[in-house]
PDB file of C-alpha atoms and ligand atoms in Angstrom:
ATOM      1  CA  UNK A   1       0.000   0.000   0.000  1.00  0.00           C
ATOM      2  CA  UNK A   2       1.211   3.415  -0.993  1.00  0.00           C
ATOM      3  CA  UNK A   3       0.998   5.995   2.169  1.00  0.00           C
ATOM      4  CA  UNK A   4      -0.185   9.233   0.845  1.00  0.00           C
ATOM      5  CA  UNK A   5       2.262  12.057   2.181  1.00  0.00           C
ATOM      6  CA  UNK A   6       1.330  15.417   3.140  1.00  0.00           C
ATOM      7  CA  UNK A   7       3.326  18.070   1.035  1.00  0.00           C
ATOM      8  CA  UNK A   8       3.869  21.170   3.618  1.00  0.00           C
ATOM      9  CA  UNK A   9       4.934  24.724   2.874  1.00  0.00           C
ATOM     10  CA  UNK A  10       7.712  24.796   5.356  1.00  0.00           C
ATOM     11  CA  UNK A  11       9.525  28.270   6.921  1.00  0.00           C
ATOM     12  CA  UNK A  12      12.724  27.979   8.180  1.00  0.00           C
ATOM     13  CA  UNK A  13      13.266  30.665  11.244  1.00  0.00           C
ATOM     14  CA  UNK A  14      17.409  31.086  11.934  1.00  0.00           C
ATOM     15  CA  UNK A  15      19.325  33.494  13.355  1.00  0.00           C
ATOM     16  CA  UNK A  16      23.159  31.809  13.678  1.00  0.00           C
ATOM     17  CA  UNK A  17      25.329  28.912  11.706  1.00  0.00           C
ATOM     18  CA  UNK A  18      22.410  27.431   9.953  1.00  0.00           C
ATOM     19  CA  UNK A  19      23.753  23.400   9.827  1.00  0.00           C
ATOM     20  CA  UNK A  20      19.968  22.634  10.936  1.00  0.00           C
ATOM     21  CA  UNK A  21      18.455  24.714   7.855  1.00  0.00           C
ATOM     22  CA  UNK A  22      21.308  23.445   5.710  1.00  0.00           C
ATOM     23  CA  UNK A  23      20.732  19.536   6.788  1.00  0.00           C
ATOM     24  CA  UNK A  24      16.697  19.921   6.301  1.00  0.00           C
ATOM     25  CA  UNK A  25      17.418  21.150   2.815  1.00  0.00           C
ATOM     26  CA  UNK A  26      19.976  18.273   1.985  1.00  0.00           C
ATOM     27  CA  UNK A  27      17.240  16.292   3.449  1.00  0.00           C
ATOM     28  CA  UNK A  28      14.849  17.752   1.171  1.00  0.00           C
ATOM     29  CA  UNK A  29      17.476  16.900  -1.909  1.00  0.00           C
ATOM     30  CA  UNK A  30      17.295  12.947  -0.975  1.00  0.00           C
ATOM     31  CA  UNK A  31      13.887  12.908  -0.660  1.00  0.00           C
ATOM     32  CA  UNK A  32      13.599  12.057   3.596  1.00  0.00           C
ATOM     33  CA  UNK A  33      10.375  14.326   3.196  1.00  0.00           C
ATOM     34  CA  UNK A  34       8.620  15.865   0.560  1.00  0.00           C
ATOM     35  CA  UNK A  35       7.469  19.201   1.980  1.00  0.00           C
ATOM     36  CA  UNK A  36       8.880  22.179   0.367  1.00  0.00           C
ATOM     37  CA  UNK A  37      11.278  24.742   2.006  1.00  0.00           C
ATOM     38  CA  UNK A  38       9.684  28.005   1.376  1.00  0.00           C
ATOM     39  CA  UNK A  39      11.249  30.464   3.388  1.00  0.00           C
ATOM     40  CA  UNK A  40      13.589  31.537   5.697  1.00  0.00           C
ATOM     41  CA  UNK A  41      13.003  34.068   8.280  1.00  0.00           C
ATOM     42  CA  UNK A  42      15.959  35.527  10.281  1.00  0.00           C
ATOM     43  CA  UNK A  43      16.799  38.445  12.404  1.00  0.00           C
ATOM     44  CA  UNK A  44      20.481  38.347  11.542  1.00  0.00           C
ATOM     45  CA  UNK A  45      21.113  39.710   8.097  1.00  0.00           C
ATOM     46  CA  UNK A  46      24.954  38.383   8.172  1.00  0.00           C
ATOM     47  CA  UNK A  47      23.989  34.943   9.670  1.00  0.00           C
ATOM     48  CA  UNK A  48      25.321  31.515   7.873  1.00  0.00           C
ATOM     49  CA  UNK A  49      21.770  30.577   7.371  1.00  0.00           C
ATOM     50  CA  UNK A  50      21.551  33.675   5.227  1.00  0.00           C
ATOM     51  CA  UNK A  51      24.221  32.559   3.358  1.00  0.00           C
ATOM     52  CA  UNK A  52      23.057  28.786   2.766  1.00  0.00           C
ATOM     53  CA  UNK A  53      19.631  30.056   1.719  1.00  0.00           C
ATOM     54  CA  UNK A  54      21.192  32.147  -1.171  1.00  0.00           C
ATOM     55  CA  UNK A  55      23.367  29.103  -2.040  1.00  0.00           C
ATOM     56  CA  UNK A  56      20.275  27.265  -2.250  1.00  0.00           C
ATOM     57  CA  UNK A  57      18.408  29.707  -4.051  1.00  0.00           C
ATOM     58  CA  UNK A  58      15.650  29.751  -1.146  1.00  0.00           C
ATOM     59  CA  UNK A  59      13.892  33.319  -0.728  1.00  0.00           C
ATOM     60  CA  UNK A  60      14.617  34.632   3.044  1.00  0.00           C
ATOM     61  CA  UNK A  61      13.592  38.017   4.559  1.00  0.00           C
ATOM     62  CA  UNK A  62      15.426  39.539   7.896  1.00  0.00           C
ATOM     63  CA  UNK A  63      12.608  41.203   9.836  1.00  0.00           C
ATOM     64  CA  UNK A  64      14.208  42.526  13.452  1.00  0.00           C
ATOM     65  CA  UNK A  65      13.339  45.689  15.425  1.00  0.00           C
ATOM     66  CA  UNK A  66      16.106  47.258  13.752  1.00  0.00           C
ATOM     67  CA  UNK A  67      14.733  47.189  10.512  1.00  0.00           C
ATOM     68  CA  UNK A  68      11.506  48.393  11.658  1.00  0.00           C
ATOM     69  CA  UNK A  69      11.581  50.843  14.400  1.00  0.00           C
ATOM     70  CA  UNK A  70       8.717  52.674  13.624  1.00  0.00           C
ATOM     71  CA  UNK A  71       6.878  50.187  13.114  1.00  0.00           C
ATOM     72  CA  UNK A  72       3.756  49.369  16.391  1.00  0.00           C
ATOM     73  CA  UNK A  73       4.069  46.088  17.999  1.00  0.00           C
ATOM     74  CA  UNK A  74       0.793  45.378  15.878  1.00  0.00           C
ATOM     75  CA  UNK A  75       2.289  46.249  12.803  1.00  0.00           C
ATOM     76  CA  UNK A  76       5.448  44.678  13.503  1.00  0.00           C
ATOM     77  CA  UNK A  77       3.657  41.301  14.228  1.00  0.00           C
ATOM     78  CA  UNK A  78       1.914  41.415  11.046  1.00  0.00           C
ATOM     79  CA  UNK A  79       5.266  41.656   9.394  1.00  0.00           C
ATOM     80  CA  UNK A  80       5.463  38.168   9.958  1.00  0.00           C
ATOM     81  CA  UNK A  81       2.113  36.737   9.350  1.00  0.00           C
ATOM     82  CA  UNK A  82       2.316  38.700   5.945  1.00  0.00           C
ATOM     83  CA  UNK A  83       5.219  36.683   5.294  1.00  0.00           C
ATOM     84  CA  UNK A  84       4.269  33.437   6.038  1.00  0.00           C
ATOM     85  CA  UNK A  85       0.938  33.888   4.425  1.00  0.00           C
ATOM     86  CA  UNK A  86       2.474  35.179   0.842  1.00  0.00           C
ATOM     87  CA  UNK A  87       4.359  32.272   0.342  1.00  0.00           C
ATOM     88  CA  UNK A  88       1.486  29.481   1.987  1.00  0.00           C
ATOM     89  CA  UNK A  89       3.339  28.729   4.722  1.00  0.00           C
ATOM     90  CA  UNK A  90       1.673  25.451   7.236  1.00  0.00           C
ATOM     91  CA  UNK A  91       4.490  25.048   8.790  1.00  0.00           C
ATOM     92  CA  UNK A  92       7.180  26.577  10.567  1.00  0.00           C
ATOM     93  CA  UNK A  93      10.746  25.368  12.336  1.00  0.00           C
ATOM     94  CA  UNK A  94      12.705  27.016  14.679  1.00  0.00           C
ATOM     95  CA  UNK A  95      16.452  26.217  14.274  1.00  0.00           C
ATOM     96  CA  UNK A  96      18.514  28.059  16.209  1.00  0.00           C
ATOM     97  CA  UNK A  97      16.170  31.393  16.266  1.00  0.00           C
ATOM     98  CA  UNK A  98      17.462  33.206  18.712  1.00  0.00           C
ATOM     99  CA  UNK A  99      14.163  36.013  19.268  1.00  0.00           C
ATOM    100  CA  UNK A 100      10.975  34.805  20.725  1.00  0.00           C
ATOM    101  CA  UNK A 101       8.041  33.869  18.545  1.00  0.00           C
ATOM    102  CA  UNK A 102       5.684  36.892  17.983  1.00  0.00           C
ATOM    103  CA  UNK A 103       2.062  35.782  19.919  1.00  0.00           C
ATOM    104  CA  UNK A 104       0.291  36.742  17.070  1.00  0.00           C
ATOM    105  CA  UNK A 105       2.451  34.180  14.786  1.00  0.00           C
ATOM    106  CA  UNK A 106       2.131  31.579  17.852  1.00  0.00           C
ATOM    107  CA  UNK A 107      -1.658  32.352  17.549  1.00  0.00           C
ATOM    108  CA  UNK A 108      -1.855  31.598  13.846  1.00  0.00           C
ATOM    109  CA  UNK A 109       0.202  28.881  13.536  1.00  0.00           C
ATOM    110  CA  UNK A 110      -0.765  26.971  16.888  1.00  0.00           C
ATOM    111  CA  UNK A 111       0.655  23.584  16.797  1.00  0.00           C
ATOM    112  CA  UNK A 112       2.325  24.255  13.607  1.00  0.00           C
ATOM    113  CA  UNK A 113       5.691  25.908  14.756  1.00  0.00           C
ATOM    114  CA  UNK A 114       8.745  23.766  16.082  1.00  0.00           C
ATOM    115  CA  UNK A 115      11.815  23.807  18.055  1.00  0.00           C
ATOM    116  CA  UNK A 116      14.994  21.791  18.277  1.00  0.00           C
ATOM    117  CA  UNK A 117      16.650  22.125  21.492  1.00  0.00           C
ATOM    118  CA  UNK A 118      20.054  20.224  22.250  1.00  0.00           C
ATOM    119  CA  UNK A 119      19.109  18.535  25.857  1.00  0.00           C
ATOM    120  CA  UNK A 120      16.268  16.836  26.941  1.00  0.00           C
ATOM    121  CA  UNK A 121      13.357  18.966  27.795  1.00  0.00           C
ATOM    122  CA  UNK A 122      12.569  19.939  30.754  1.00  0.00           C
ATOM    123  CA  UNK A 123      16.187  19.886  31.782  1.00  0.00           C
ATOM    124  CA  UNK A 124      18.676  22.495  30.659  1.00  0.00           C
ATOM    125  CA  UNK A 125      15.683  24.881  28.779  1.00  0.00           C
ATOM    126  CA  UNK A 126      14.462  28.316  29.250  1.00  0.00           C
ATOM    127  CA  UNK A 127      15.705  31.675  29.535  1.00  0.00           C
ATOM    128  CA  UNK A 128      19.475  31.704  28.240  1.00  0.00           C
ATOM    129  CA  UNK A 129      19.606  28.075  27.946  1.00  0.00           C
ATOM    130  CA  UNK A 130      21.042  28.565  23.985  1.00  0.00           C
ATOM    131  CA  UNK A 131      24.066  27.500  21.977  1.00  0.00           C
ATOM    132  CA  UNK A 132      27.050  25.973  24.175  1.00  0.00           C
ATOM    133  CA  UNK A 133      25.607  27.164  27.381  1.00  0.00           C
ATOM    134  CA  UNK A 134      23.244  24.522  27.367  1.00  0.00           C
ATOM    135  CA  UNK A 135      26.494  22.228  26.921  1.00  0.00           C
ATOM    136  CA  UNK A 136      28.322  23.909  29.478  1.00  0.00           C
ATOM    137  CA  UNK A 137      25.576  23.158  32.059  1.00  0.00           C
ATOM    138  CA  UNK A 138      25.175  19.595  31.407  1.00  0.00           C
ATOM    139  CA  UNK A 139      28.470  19.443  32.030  1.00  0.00           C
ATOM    140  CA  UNK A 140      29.124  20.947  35.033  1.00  0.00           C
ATOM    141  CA  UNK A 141      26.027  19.442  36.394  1.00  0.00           C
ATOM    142  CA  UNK A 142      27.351  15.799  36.313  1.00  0.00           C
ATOM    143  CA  UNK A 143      24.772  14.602  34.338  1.00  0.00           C
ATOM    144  CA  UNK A 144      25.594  11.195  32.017  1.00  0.00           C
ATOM    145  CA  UNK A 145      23.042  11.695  29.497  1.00  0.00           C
ATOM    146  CA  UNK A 146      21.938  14.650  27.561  1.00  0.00           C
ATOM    147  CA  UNK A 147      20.359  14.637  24.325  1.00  0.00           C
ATOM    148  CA  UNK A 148      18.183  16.762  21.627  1.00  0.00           C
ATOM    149  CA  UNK A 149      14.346  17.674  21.945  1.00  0.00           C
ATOM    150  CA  UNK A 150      11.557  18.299  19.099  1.00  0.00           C
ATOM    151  CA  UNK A 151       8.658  20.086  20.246  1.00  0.00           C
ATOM    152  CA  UNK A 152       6.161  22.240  19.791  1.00  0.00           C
ATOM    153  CA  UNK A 153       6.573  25.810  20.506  1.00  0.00           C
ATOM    154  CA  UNK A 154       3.794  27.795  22.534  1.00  0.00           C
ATOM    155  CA  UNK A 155       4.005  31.022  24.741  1.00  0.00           C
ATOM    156  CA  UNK A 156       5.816  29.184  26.967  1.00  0.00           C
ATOM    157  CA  UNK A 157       9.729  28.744  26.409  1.00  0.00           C
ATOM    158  CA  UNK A 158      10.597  25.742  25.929  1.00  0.00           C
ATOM    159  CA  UNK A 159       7.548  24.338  27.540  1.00  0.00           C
ATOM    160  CA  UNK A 160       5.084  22.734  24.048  1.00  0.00           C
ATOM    161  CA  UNK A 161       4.369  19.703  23.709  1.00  0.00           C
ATOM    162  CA  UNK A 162       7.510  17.200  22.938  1.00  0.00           C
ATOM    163  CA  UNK A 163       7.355  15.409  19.568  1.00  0.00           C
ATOM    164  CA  UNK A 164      10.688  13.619  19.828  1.00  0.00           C
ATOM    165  CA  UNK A 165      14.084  12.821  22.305  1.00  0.00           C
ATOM    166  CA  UNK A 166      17.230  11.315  21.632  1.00  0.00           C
ATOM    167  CA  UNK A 167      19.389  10.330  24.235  1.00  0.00           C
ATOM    168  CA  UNK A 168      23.096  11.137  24.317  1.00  0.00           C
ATOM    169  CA  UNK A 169      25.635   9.683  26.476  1.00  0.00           C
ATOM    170  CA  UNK A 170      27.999  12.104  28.442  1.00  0.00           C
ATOM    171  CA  UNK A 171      31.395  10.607  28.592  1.00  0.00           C
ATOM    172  CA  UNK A 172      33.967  11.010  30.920  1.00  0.00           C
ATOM    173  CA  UNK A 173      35.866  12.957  28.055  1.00  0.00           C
ATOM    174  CA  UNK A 174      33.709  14.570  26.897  1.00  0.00           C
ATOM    175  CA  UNK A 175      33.381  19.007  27.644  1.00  0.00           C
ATOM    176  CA  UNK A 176      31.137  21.616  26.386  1.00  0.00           C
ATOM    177  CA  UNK A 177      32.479  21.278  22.923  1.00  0.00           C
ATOM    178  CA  UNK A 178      32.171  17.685  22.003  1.00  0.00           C
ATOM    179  CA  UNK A 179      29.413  17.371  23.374  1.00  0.00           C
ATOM    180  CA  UNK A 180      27.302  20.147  21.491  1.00  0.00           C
ATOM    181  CA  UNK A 181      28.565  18.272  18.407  1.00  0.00           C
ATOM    182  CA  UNK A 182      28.053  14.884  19.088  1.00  0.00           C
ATOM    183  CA  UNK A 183      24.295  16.239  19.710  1.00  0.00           C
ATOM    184  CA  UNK A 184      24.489  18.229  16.427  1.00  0.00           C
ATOM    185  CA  UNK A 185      25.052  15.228  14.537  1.00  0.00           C
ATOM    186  CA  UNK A 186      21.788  14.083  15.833  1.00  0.00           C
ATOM    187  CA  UNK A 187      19.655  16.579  15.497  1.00  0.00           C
ATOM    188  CA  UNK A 188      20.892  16.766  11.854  1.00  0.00           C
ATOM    189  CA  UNK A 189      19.545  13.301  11.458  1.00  0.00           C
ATOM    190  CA  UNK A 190      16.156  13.408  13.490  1.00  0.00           C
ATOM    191  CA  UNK A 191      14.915  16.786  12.760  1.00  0.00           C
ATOM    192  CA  UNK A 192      14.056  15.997   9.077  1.00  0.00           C
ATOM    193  CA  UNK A 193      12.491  12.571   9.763  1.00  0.00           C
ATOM    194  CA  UNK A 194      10.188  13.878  12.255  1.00  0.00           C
ATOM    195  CA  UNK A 195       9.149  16.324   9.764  1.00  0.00           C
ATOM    196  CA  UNK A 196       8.783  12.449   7.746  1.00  0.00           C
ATOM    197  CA  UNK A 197       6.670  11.050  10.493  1.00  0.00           C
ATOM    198  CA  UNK A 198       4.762  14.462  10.348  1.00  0.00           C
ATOM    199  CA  UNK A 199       3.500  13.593   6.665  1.00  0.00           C
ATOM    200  CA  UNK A 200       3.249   9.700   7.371  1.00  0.00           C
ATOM    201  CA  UNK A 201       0.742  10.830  10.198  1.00  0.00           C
ATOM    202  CA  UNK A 202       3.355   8.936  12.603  1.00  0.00           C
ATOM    203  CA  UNK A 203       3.112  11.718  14.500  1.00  0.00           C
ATOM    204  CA  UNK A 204       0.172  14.004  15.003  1.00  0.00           C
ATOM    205  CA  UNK A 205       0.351  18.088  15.625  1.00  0.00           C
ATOM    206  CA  UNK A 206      -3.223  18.449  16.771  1.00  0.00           C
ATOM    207  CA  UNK A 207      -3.500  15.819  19.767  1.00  0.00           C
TER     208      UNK A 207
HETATM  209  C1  GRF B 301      21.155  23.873  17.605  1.00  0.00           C
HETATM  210  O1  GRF B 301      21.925  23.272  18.603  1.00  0.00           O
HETATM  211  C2  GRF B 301      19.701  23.818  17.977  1.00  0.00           C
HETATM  212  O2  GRF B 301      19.369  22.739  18.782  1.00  0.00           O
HETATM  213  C3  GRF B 301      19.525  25.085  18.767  1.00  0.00           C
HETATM  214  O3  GRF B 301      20.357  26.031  18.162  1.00  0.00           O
HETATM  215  C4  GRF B 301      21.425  25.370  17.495  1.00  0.00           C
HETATM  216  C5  GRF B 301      21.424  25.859  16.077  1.00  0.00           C
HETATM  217  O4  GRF B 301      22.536  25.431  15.382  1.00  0.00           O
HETATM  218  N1  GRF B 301      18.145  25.483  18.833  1.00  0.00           N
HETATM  219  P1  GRF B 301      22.663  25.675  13.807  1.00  0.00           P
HETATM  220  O5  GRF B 301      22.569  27.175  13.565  1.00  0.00           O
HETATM  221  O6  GRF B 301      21.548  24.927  13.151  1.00  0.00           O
HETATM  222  O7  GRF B 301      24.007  25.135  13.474  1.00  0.00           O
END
């Protein structure tokens, strides 16, 4: 039996290195999902992912405060929306975005936007848990496993529903540094084949 797949309009939202954005799109390439990679969204004009999505020929738009700082809050949130509505977006992940999620774009797109986060979820998240501090903490808490999270983003940092963990072990070698990329490698692997199980209906958005 053939499984019909679910084609999404996907938005990529980045603000640093972009290896997450550039692994979903070689994902893309070799056919791990068939949803299309719209858009990216960053607030970092000068950001690799800025970079990758020229490369790639994929249209992006930098929308920060800077830009805009006449704009209302109001307005400024509709930036987005306007955005993501041109180009038919349904859904939209976080990868390495390093600004909050407007409410108004968390309102419209509820259950539709997620987050990769390198531990496991509820430990080591929230406010200026990001990049190799995250690493840093694991490590000086003594901890022997960390690992990557998938979820889905609400108001609440860090806090939606989780979609996906992957356990990594902490060895006794192992600092800030290799362990961020041992847990890179991962997410590079799982973050495009729950975005798989999303169009298989392996795993649902709206439970
Ligand atoms: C990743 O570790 C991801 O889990 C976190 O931010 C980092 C982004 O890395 N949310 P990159 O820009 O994709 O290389």
């Amino acid at each position: 039996m053939v499984t019909k797949l679910k084609k999404l309009n996907i938005c990529v939202f980045a603000s640093g290195g972009g290896s997450n954005f550039n692994s979903l799109i070689a994902a893309r390439r070799n056919n791990v999902f068939k949803s299309e990679i719209k858009l990216l969204i960053t607030n970092n004009s000068n950001c690799g992912a800025v970079d990758i999505a020229k490369i790639n020929k994929i249209a992006y738009f930098h929308i920060s405060r800077k830009v805009f700082p006449r704009l209302t809050d109001d307005d400024y949130q509709k930036l987005f929306l306007d955005k993501l509505t041109e180009f038919g977006i349904d859904l939209i992940l976080l990868a390495g975005y390093m600004k909050l999620i407007e409410p108004l774009v968390v309102r419209h797109f509820r259950n539709r936007i997620i987050n990769i986060h390198p531990a496991l979820l509820p430990l080591f998240g929230g406010k200026g848990m990001y990049g190799i501090n995250v690493h840093k903490a694991v490590i000086t808490s003594g901890a022997r496993t960390s690992g990557l999270t998938i979820h889905l983003v609400n108001e609440n940092y860090d806090k939606g529903r989780i979609l996906l963990q992957k356990n990594v072990t902490v060895e006794d070698e192992d600092d800030e540094n290799s362990l961020q990329q041992k847990i890179l490698n991962l997410e590079h692997l799982y973050y495009s084949k729950v975005i798989r199980d999303i169009e298989l209906g392996k795993i649902k958005l709206d439970e």
